Amino acid sequence: MASKLTRANRAGWLMAFPGVALMTLFIIVPFFLAFAYSLTNQRLASPNAAEYVGFKNYSDLLGVAVFTLEPERDDSGAVIRDEDGEIEYPRLRGFTRNNPDYPNLAGKREWFSWQSGENRTVVLASDVVFMKALVNTFTFVLFVAPIQAGLALCLALLINQKLRGINIFRTIYFMPVVVSIVVVSLLWQFIYSPGEGLLNNVLGWLTFGAFEGIDWLGRTDTALPSIMAMSIWQGVGFHMVIWLAGLQNISPTLYEAGEIEGAGKWQTFRYITWPGLRNTAVLILIVITMQAFALFAQIDVMTQGGPLDSTQVLVFQAVERGYGKQDISGGSTISAILFVIVLTISLIQRYLTRER
Amino acid sequence: MKNLRHATALAAIACAGMAQAQTELSLWYHGAGSANAEEALVNQVVADFNASQSDWKVVLETFPQLAYNDAVGAAALADELPDILDVDGPVMPNWAWAGYMQPLGIDEAKLEGFLPGTIGRWNGEIYSVGLWDAAVAMMARRSVLEENGIRIPTLEEPWTREEFDGVLQTLKDTGEFDYPLDLGMAWKGEWYPYAFSPFLQSFGGDIVDRDGYQTAEGVLNGDAAIEFGEWWQGLFENDMAPGTSQDAADRETGFLEGKYALSWNGNWAALPVVEKFGDDALFLPAPDFGEGPVIGGASWQFGIAKTSEHPEGARAFIEFAIQPKYLSAFSDGTGLIPSTADAAADTANYNAGGALEVFYELSENQAKLRPVTPGYIVQAKVFEKALADIANGADVIDTLDAAVDEINEDIENNQGYGH
Amino acid sequence: MAAVKADNHGMRLASRYAVLILVAIIFVFPLLFMVMSSLKPSAQLLLDTKSLRAFLPVGDLSFQNYTDAFARAPIGVFVFNSVLVTGITVLLCLFVCSLAAFAFVFIDWGGKAVIFSVLLATLIIPYETIFIPLLLMVSQLPWIGADGFELGWLNTYRVQIAPFIADALSIFLFVQFFKDLPKELIEASRVEGASWWSIYRRVVMPLSGPVIATAAILKFLFMYNQYLWPLMVVQEEAIRPVMVGLGYFTDQLNVPWGEVMAYLTIITVPVLGFYLSLQRVFISSVASTGVKG
């Protein structure tokens, strides 16, 4: 009965058509073009015709090798140590540059290394900047997605109270969202400014001067966290609103029933609110993950990937290569890799949050 | 500025009568919103040109500077370039090579006496010409140097490397300054290759081997370059200069406020220094790190798009624009260096005894073009990153090696860039 | 006894407000800094960032920055363009995306599962990464306008609008919302013989206030903050949007920070206004459902 009532091929196609057609033309077709570019050496500006190069762009980005460095030894075979007692190793450039004995290391650079006995094991990558961007992007997503979603839910619960003037607070909490991320980044550069910057000043004031100024965006260990904090600050209001819409969708009769049963606050949340937010939670998790992977403007305005690549991320690298360095194929390759990564993750997310 | 806009509008209305006969030429310019008189001056030149003859009518479109190159690239892809293009000197070879531009076709005799940095050549042809050049100098205060017994260098006898290092140490030891030297690390982008690659060149290295422009090996990572890199890193390790996280505001006002003793800055920033310090202000030549003192040359220039259907009209406009009176007017309005000595004599700041006269000499004697190759735009970015990384403590040799690899790979991917 | 209870209640209320205000401060301070700075001369503004004065209306205050900003760039034109492009896109998006979502949720039709998953997968394509192929494509697209047939969409309003009308996120938002609507409602209407169109228009959309507001705000923000795309496809100043206009201020060697702050404040006003006007939809939905905290 129901299926007969809802079956309508013509109406379904007609109603979906405008959206499907527009997305096909303006998103799907260009995406496949971009993927095609990643298999060529297409340039943004060049008199040379583009050629098919297969998966060369991919191997240029993803190539990795492991190499064990043995210490320098003197004639007697004893390990040479410097003044601090550290073992001395030959420089890697002796192996990676113009050395026909090690063709697999040619053009590669040290990514990271560790000590194993007297030897040092080095992991080399064809494109260290890309590898760092990959790691930083994952770090960003892993921290920002749960923290931002959690804080947004707290805020939503906070402003879902019946209090006089609550709408003013709702507006204020949402305000950062309406400000462009480019604008926000410009403003926060003043806040993160080293030495006598605003944040340093406030922290110094709160700790009665005990706090020592930090160069927030200039240190490799604070730059990415600083950008994370700012991104959460800017985006949390939006997800708060989505949570709020979800909260308001929960039938009040459920709460009334809970009250009659004598449920406590936590129980109400656990057994009424949270299950009612299922679809909202899935939505928020997906949206935040997508947005976090697309991190770009903050990096572009504030750090350009520095210092020492500590804030390099994938989309920034894709744009930097594609436009800045006129390397369309390289930029497109990063886009394609990003697509595969995010697709995998969203498939996992959907599997984990599937309706059982 | 507002009045000038009105004047332009009036001129446009006045021209409307003969507009029928005039063929429209589009002109793109990078200086939208420039606080100085630059935009107004371009408007003036356009209005004057349109009124001076009845064949052509130039229509100006201005762009914000950072967006300009991207806008041109996008337009070229879509085959929508204007007739007349404004182009940054070092970028020109890329645009010429990529087929965005055509040779100017202006009689070389008309460009006689122009500063070398104001003429853009690629493959033996002139593609662009500028109304001005820019120069960088070591800004200092006579009183500060004299108090500390520091010799004031001259064009003939610049500071040597040892002398310069000594100067920085002396100034640092006074304890009066946050840092002895301000390099302008806050200015990202083209400032790095423009202002700092001359140091590397003075050490004896370069961004790319100018003999054929096919490799950076041995030039950007040779002994001279490594020595430069170590010296460069030392500046920041020893707190001689603020690093990459320098506050943009400090860059603008630090030297004026006495936070820095020396400032490596361009002539466009010179007028406030003269205003603040008067005769105490000094504009010193670059130090000689071994291979002679060097500063960067070439600024924005005009050229003709390859796709222009009316190159003769575009040429007429450019010839009109490089008249001495406009060279002087631009210099007076913007503080930039006029392209010829004759025009300089007519300016407020570059005439004999003028406050900025020294910059003309710097530009004439020390200026070296950035590598004249289509690959420059990539090389500039690679160089910028390498310098930032080294300043932040990266291993000098590894960083330079990586830069060389990236530059060489790019040259290879572009089949040698047509050299 | 009663007094103690009232006291307790008062304390609880006060602590609730204290939390709300504390959080509010965290959210508002950079914007306060922006607005206050827009009233100060650049030199003072930069000096003030070294202390808490940055947040206070102190020193030499005037609207000079606003006057200067309007003299530097045709701000009115930029704001008009942005509002126009954004407004049209939002309206078309709401219609097209809700319609598609309606078809995906309520109607059974051949191929819908496949098409829906393909569309959903596009959710993860950052626009920045497809702009170049998109540019090449729109530069060759045909159009029939007042002057007849023409080729190429560059330098128009439509090139700023059309590519962004339909997107996966908006469709997804509507789909998630529609799923929670009671199916019986639709079936009942079908039994009564209502057409799909009238169910969409008379039954589903009137219930969709919150999701319309959410989708509209999201789209509005995305469109209003566009930068890279208009930069690539629009060459004429007369149709430039606000974020490209920001370059008129920040692309200077000596950035006029006072004017930058004034410009940022000006361009933030329309977005804030848009949000405030839509907030009523939330409020009314709160009122109608009477949800308790």
mmCIF file of N, CA and C in Angstrom, chain B residues 301-395:
data_model
loop_
_atom_site.group_PDB
_atom_site.id
_atom_site.type_symbol
_atom_site.label_atom_id
_atom_site.label_comp_id
_atom_site.label_asym_id
_atom_site.label_seq_id
_atom_site.Cartn_x
_atom_site.Cartn_y
_atom_site.Cartn_z
ATOM 1 N N GLN B 301 55.509 47.386 -14.895
ATOM 2 C CA GLN B 301 55.717 47.911 -16.245
ATOM 3 C C GLN B 301 54.465 47.683 -17.106
ATOM 4 N N PHE B 302 54.428 48.370 -18.248
ATOM 5 C CA PHE B 302 53.313 48.177 -19.176
ATOM 6 C C PHE B 302 53.714 47.287 -20.347
ATOM 7 N N GLY B 303 52.787 46.441 -20.781
ATOM 8 C CA GLY B 303 53.039 45.618 -21.954
ATOM 9 C C GLY B 303 51.747 45.407 -22.731
ATOM 10 N N ILE B 304 51.841 44.710 -23.853
ATOM 11 C CA ILE B 304 50.679 44.506 -24.721
ATOM 12 C C ILE B 304 50.315 43.019 -24.746
ATOM 13 N N ALA B 305 49.029 42.733 -24.589
ATOM 14 C CA ALA B 305 48.594 41.342 -24.599
ATOM 15 C C ALA B 305 48.696 40.762 -25.992
ATOM 16 N N LYS B 306 49.030 39.475 -26.029
ATOM 17 C CA LYS B 306 49.164 38.783 -27.311
ATOM 18 C C LYS B 306 47.856 38.832 -28.097
ATOM 19 N N THR B 307 46.742 38.734 -27.364
ATOM 20 C CA THR B 307 45.442 38.633 -28.015
ATOM 21 C C THR B 307 44.877 39.990 -28.437
ATOM 22 N N SER B 308 45.591 41.067 -28.122
ATOM 23 C CA SER B 308 45.064 42.389 -28.465
ATOM 24 C C SER B 308 44.855 42.513 -29.975
ATOM 25 N N GLU B 309 43.687 43.014 -30.330
ATOM 26 C CA GLU B 309 43.412 43.207 -31.763
ATOM 27 C C GLU B 309 43.933 44.537 -32.255
ATOM 28 N N HIS B 310 44.355 45.380 -31.320
ATOM 29 C CA HIS B 310 44.824 46.707 -31.713
ATOM 30 C C HIS B 310 46.162 47.025 -31.080
ATOM 31 N N PRO B 311 47.196 46.233 -31.394
ATOM 32 C CA PRO B 311 48.489 46.499 -30.755
ATOM 33 C C PRO B 311 49.002 47.905 -31.061
ATOM 34 N N GLU B 312 48.635 48.447 -32.218
ATOM 35 C CA GLU B 312 49.141 49.792 -32.540
ATOM 36 C C GLU B 312 48.544 50.827 -31.589
ATOM 37 N N GLY B 313 47.304 50.612 -31.193
ATOM 38 C CA GLY B 313 46.685 51.519 -30.232
ATOM 39 C C GLY B 313 47.328 51.377 -28.861
ATOM 40 N N ALA B 314 47.549 50.131 -28.452
ATOM 41 C CA ALA B 314 48.188 49.871 -27.167
ATOM 42 C C ALA B 314 49.572 50.512 -27.141
ATOM 43 N N ARG B 315 50.286 50.369 -28.250
ATOM 44 C CA ARG B 315 51.634 50.937 -28.348
ATOM 45 C C ARG B 315 51.563 52.462 -28.221
ATOM 46 N N ALA B 316 50.578 53.049 -28.892
ATOM 47 C CA ALA B 316 50.428 54.503 -28.836
ATOM 48 C C ALA B 316 50.225 54.951 -27.392
ATOM 49 N N PHE B 317 49.423 54.190 -26.659
ATOM 50 C CA PHE B 317 49.176 54.571 -25.267
ATOM 51 C C PHE B 317 50.452 54.474 -24.439
ATOM 52 N N ILE B 318 51.189 53.378 -24.614
ATOM 53 C CA ILE B 318 52.398 53.196 -23.801
ATOM 54 C C ILE B 318 53.423 54.279 -24.135
ATOM 55 N N GLU B 319 53.549 54.595 -25.414
ATOM 56 C CA GLU B 319 54.484 55.665 -25.791
ATOM 57 C C GLU B 319 54.049 56.994 -25.181
ATOM 58 N N PHE B 320 52.744 57.190 -25.131
ATOM 59 C CA PHE B 320 52.208 58.412 -24.538
ATOM 60 C C PHE B 320 52.539 58.457 -23.040
ATOM 61 N N ALA B 321 52.427 57.293 -22.394
ATOM 62 C CA ALA B 321 52.578 57.243 -20.934
ATOM 63 C C ALA B 321 54.020 57.442 -20.488
ATOM 64 N N ILE B 322 54.986 57.114 -21.350
ATOM 65 C CA ILE B 322 56.378 57.222 -20.896
ATOM 66 C C ILE B 322 56.981 58.585 -21.204
ATOM 67 N N GLN B 323 56.123 59.579 -21.398
ATOM 68 C CA GLN B 323 56.633 60.937 -21.533
ATOM 69 C C GLN B 323 57.250 61.382 -20.209
ATOM 70 N N PRO B 324 58.330 62.199 -20.293
ATOM 71 C CA PRO B 324 59.009 62.633 -19.057
ATOM 72 C C PRO B 324 58.058 63.237 -18.035
ATOM 73 N N LYS B 325 57.037 63.995 -18.498
ATOM 74 C CA LYS B 325 56.187 64.653 -17.500
ATOM 75 C C LYS B 325 55.433 63.644 -16.648
ATOM 76 N N TYR B 326 55.083 62.504 -17.232
ATOM 77 C CA TYR B 326 54.389 61.501 -16.425
ATOM 78 C C TYR B 326 55.356 60.751 -15.517
ATOM 79 N N LEU B 327 56.573 60.528 -16.026
ATOM 80 C CA LEU B 327 57.574 59.891 -15.174
ATOM 81 C C LEU B 327 57.776 60.731 -13.914
ATOM 82 N N SER B 328 57.894 62.058 -14.116
ATOM 83 C CA SER B 328 58.095 62.943 -12.962
ATOM 84 C C SER B 328 56.855 62.944 -12.077
ATOM 85 N N ALA B 329 55.686 63.000 -12.707
ATOM 86 C CA ALA B 329 54.451 63.073 -11.928
ATOM 87 C C ALA B 329 54.290 61.828 -11.060
ATOM 88 N N PHE B 330 54.573 60.663 -11.632
ATOM 89 C CA PHE B 330 54.452 59.422 -10.851
ATOM 90 C C PHE B 330 55.422 59.447 -9.679
ATOM 91 N N SER B 331 56.641 59.893 -9.947
ATOM 92 C CA SER B 331 57.633 59.926 -8.887
ATOM 93 C C SER B 331 57.193 60.863 -7.764
ATOM 94 N N ASP B 332 56.698 62.042 -8.145
ATOM 95 C CA ASP B 332 56.264 62.992 -7.117
ATOM 96 C C ASP B 332 55.090 62.432 -6.328
ATOM 97 N N GLY B 333 54.222 61.734 -7.023
ATOM 98 C CA GLY B 333 53.019 61.238 -6.357
ATOM 99 C C GLY B 333 53.272 60.022 -5.499
ATOM 100 N N THR B 334 54.220 59.182 -5.896
ATOM 101 C CA THR B 334 54.358 57.895 -5.225
ATOM 102 C C THR B 334 55.681 57.723 -4.499
ATOM 103 N N GLY B 335 56.643 58.598 -4.758
ATOM 104 C CA GLY B 335 57.946 58.448 -4.126
ATOM 105 C C GLY B 335 58.828 57.451 -4.846
ATOM 106 N N LEU B 336 58.365 56.920 -5.985
ATOM 107 C CA LEU B 336 59.168 55.944 -6.719
ATOM 108 C C LEU B 336 60.203 56.643 -7.596
ATOM 109 N N ILE B 337 61.146 55.841 -8.077
ATOM 110 C CA ILE B 337 62.271 56.417 -8.818
ATOM 111 C C ILE B 337 61.893 56.586 -10.283
ATOM 112 N N PRO B 338 61.999 57.796 -10.829
ATOM 113 C CA PRO B 338 61.660 57.994 -12.239
ATOM 114 C C PRO B 338 62.618 57.222 -13.138
ATOM 115 N N SER B 339 62.123 56.802 -14.294
ATOM 116 C CA SER B 339 62.902 55.902 -15.141
ATOM 117 C C SER B 339 64.089 56.554 -15.835
ATOM 118 N N THR B 340 64.073 57.873 -15.995
ATOM 119 C CA THR B 340 65.197 58.509 -16.684
ATOM 120 C C THR B 340 65.789 59.632 -15.837
ATOM 121 N N ALA B 341 67.037 59.971 -16.126
ATOM 122 C CA ALA B 341 67.718 61.035 -15.398
ATOM 123 C C ALA B 341 67.056 62.379 -15.672
ATOM 124 N N ASP B 342 66.604 62.584 -16.919
ATOM 125 C CA ASP B 342 65.953 63.842 -17.266
ATOM 126 C C ASP B 342 64.713 64.054 -16.417
ATOM 127 N N ALA B 343 63.907 62.994 -16.333
ATOM 128 C CA ALA B 343 62.693 63.099 -15.543
ATOM 129 C C ALA B 343 63.031 63.289 -14.072
ATOM 130 N N ALA B 344 64.105 62.635 -13.628
ATOM 131 C CA ALA B 344 64.499 62.758 -12.227
ATOM 132 C C ALA B 344 64.801 64.212 -11.882
ATOM 133 N N ALA B 345 65.418 64.907 -12.820
ATOM 134 C CA ALA B 345 65.786 66.296 -12.561
ATOM 135 C C ALA B 345 64.557 67.155 -12.299
ATOM 136 N N ASP B 346 63.413 66.722 -12.814
ATOM 137 C CA ASP B 346 62.187 67.490 -12.659
ATOM 138 C C ASP B 346 61.350 67.097 -11.451
ATOM 139 N N THR B 347 61.852 66.185 -10.650
ATOM 140 C CA THR B 347 61.032 65.722 -9.536
ATOM 141 C C THR B 347 61.391 66.435 -8.253
ATOM 142 N N ALA B 348 60.515 66.294 -7.276
ATOM 143 C CA ALA B 348 60.743 66.970 -6.001
ATOM 144 C C ALA B 348 61.804 66.270 -5.160
ATOM 145 N N ASN B 349 61.894 64.940 -5.305
ATOM 146 C CA ASN B 349 62.764 64.196 -4.396
ATOM 147 C C ASN B 349 64.032 63.653 -5.027
ATOM 148 N N TYR B 350 64.042 63.539 -6.356
ATOM 149 C CA TYR B 350 65.182 62.905 -7.015
ATOM 150 C C TYR B 350 66.048 63.881 -7.806
ATOM 151 N N ASN B 351 65.722 65.160 -7.703
ATOM 152 C CA ASN B 351 66.564 66.150 -8.383
ATOM 153 C C ASN B 351 67.887 66.266 -7.634
ATOM 154 N N ALA B 352 68.832 66.997 -8.204
ATOM 155 C CA ALA B 352 70.131 67.137 -7.550
ATOM 156 C C ALA B 352 69.911 67.718 -6.159
ATOM 157 N N GLY B 353 70.405 67.044 -5.161
ATOM 158 C CA GLY B 353 70.242 67.516 -3.796
ATOM 159 C C GLY B 353 68.916 67.122 -3.177
ATOM 160 N N GLY B 354 68.064 66.431 -3.910
ATOM 161 C CA GLY B 354 66.773 65.998 -3.371
ATOM 162 C C GLY B 354 66.947 64.951 -2.280
ATOM 163 N N ALA B 355 65.889 64.809 -1.489
ATOM 164 C CA ALA B 355 65.992 63.945 -0.316
ATOM 165 C C ALA B 355 66.276 62.490 -0.691
ATOM 166 N N LEU B 356 65.799 62.069 -1.859
ATOM 167 C CA LEU B 356 65.929 60.653 -2.212
ATOM 168 C C LEU B 356 66.889 60.429 -3.385
ATOM 169 N N GLU B 357 67.653 61.462 -3.723
ATOM 170 C CA GLU B 357 68.549 61.384 -4.878
ATOM 171 C C GLU B 357 69.380 60.101 -4.857
ATOM 172 N N VAL B 358 69.798 59.743 -3.644
ATOM 173 C CA VAL B 358 70.676 58.582 -3.488
ATOM 174 C C VAL B 358 70.052 57.311 -4.079
ATOM 175 N N PHE B 359 68.721 57.227 -4.035
ATOM 176 C CA PHE B 359 68.084 56.025 -4.550
ATOM 177 C C PHE B 359 68.264 55.881 -6.058
ATOM 178 N N TYR B 360 68.267 57.029 -6.753
ATOM 179 C CA TYR B 360 68.491 56.961 -8.194
ATOM 180 C C TYR B 360 69.866 56.354 -8.473
ATOM 181 N N GLU B 361 70.852 56.808 -7.684
ATOM 182 C CA GLU B 361 72.205 56.285 -7.865
ATOM 183 C C GLU B 361 72.269 54.792 -7.528
ATOM 184 N N LEU B 362 71.570 54.427 -6.442
ATOM 185 C CA LEU B 362 71.551 53.008 -6.067
ATOM 186 C C LEU B 362 70.991 52.184 -7.214
ATOM 187 N N SER B 363 69.869 52.664 -7.740
ATOM 188 C CA SER B 363 69.196 51.930 -8.800
ATOM 189 C C SER B 363 70.090 51.829 -10.028
ATOM 190 N N GLU B 364 70.800 52.917 -10.317
ATOM 191 C CA GLU B 364 71.647 52.958 -11.496
ATOM 192 C C GLU B 364 72.870 52.050 -11.339
ATOM 193 N N ASN B 365 73.430 52.017 -10.135
ATOM 194 C CA ASN B 365 74.715 51.339 -9.948
ATOM 195 C C ASN B 365 74.646 49.928 -9.394
ATOM 196 N N GLN B 366 73.684 49.669 -8.541
ATOM 197 C CA GLN B 366 73.699 48.391 -7.830
ATOM 198 C C GLN B 366 72.630 47.427 -8.309
ATOM 199 N N ALA B 367 71.632 47.927 -9.038
ATOM 200 C CA ALA B 367 70.465 47.090 -9.314
ATOM 201 C C ALA B 367 70.818 45.920 -10.218
ATOM 202 N N LYS B 368 70.335 44.759 -9.832
ATOM 203 C CA LYS B 368 70.500 43.568 -10.643
ATOM 204 C C LYS B 368 69.108 42.979 -10.820
ATOM 205 N N LEU B 369 68.786 42.583 -12.028
ATOM 206 C CA LEU B 369 67.463 42.019 -12.257
ATOM 207 C C LEU B 369 67.361 40.670 -11.567
ATOM 208 N N ARG B 370 66.156 40.338 -11.116
ATOM 209 C CA ARG B 370 65.921 38.981 -10.640
ATOM 210 C C ARG B 370 66.009 38.063 -11.867
ATOM 211 N N PRO B 371 66.253 36.774 -11.667
ATOM 212 C CA PRO B 371 66.479 35.883 -12.815
ATOM 213 C C PRO B 371 65.443 36.107 -13.919
ATOM 214 N N VAL B 372 65.928 36.335 -15.128
ATOM 215 C CA VAL B 372 65.031 36.633 -16.241
ATOM 216 C C VAL B 372 64.615 35.327 -16.912
ATOM 217 N N THR B 373 63.650 34.660 -16.301
ATOM 218 C CA THR B 373 63.208 33.372 -16.814
ATOM 219 C C THR B 373 61.743 33.152 -16.458
ATOM 220 N N PRO B 374 61.017 32.453 -17.314
ATOM 221 C CA PRO B 374 59.615 32.173 -16.998
ATOM 222 C C PRO B 374 59.455 31.389 -15.701
ATOM 223 N N GLY B 375 60.508 30.666 -15.328
ATOM 224 C CA GLY B 375 60.438 29.867 -14.109
ATOM 225 C C GLY B 375 60.554 30.704 -12.854
ATOM 226 N N TYR B 376 60.803 32.003 -13.006
ATOM 227 C CA TYR B 376 61.054 32.826 -11.837
ATOM 228 C C TYR B 376 59.919 32.777 -10.824
ATOM 229 N N ILE B 377 58.674 32.766 -11.312
ATOM 230 C CA ILE B 377 57.578 32.831 -10.342
ATOM 231 C C ILE B 377 57.563 31.614 -9.419
ATOM 232 N N VAL B 378 57.986 30.470 -9.917
ATOM 233 C CA VAL B 378 58.091 29.301 -9.043
ATOM 234 C C VAL B 378 59.349 29.433 -8.180
ATOM 235 N N GLN B 379 60.441 29.814 -8.816
ATOM 236 C CA GLN B 379 61.710 29.933 -8.095
ATOM 237 C C GLN B 379 61.610 30.939 -6.947
ATOM 238 N N ALA B 380 60.863 32.021 -7.177
ATOM 239 C CA ALA B 380 60.708 33.027 -6.138
ATOM 240 C C ALA B 380 60.020 32.422 -4.920
ATOM 241 N N LYS B 381 58.996 31.607 -5.156
ATOM 242 C CA LYS B 381 58.268 30.991 -4.037
ATOM 243 C C LYS B 381 59.132 29.981 -3.306
ATOM 244 N N VAL B 382 59.905 29.220 -4.062
ATOM 245 C CA VAL B 382 60.779 28.234 -3.444
ATOM 246 C C VAL B 382 61.838 28.945 -2.594
ATOM 247 N N PHE B 383 62.381 30.005 -3.159
ATOM 248 C CA PHE B 383 63.402 30.768 -2.448
ATOM 249 C C PHE B 383 62.831 31.380 -1.169
ATOM 250 N N GLU B 384 61.638 31.914 -1.278
ATOM 251 C CA GLU B 384 61.002 32.528 -0.109
ATOM 252 C C GLU B 384 60.856 31.513 1.023
ATOM 253 N N LYS B 385 60.369 30.336 0.665
ATOM 254 C CA LYS B 385 60.165 29.304 1.692
ATOM 255 C C LYS B 385 61.498 28.876 2.302
ATOM 256 N N ALA B 386 62.528 28.727 1.442
ATOM 257 C CA ALA B 386 63.834 28.305 1.948
ATOM 258 C C ALA B 386 64.367 29.326 2.951
ATOM 259 N N LEU B 387 64.246 30.605 2.620
ATOM 260 C CA LEU B 387 64.765 31.630 3.519
ATOM 261 C C LEU B 387 63.997 31.688 4.828
ATOM 262 N N ALA B 388 62.677 31.505 4.724
ATOM 263 C CA ALA B 388 61.863 31.501 5.944
ATOM 264 C C ALA B 388 62.238 30.304 6.808
ATOM 265 N N ASP B 389 62.408 29.140 6.176
ATOM 266 C CA ASP B 389 62.747 27.937 6.932
ATOM 267 C C ASP B 389 64.113 28.077 7.603
ATOM 268 N N ILE B 390 65.087 28.588 6.858
ATOM 269 C CA ILE B 390 66.427 28.750 7.436
ATOM 270 C C ILE B 390 66.375 29.737 8.597
ATOM 271 N N ALA B 391 65.619 30.814 8.417
ATOM 272 C CA ALA B 391 65.488 31.788 9.498
ATOM 273 C C ALA B 391 64.868 31.135 10.733
ATOM 274 N N ASN B 392 64.010 30.140 10.516
ATOM 275 C CA ASN B 392 63.361 29.462 11.629
ATOM 276 C C ASN B 392 64.170 28.281 12.165
ATOM 277 N N GLY B 393 65.399 28.140 11.684
ATOM 278 C CA GLY B 393 66.277 27.154 12.284
ATOM 279 C C GLY B 393 66.439 25.848 11.524
ATOM 280 N N ALA B 394 65.908 25.766 10.291
ATOM 281 C CA ALA B 394 66.074 24.523 9.525
ATOM 282 C C ALA B 394 67.542 24.342 9.140
ATOM 283 N N ASP B 395 67.930 23.096 8.918
ATOM 284 C CA ASP B 395 69.291 22.812 8.489
ATOM 285 C C ASP B 395 69.567 23.514 7.159
#
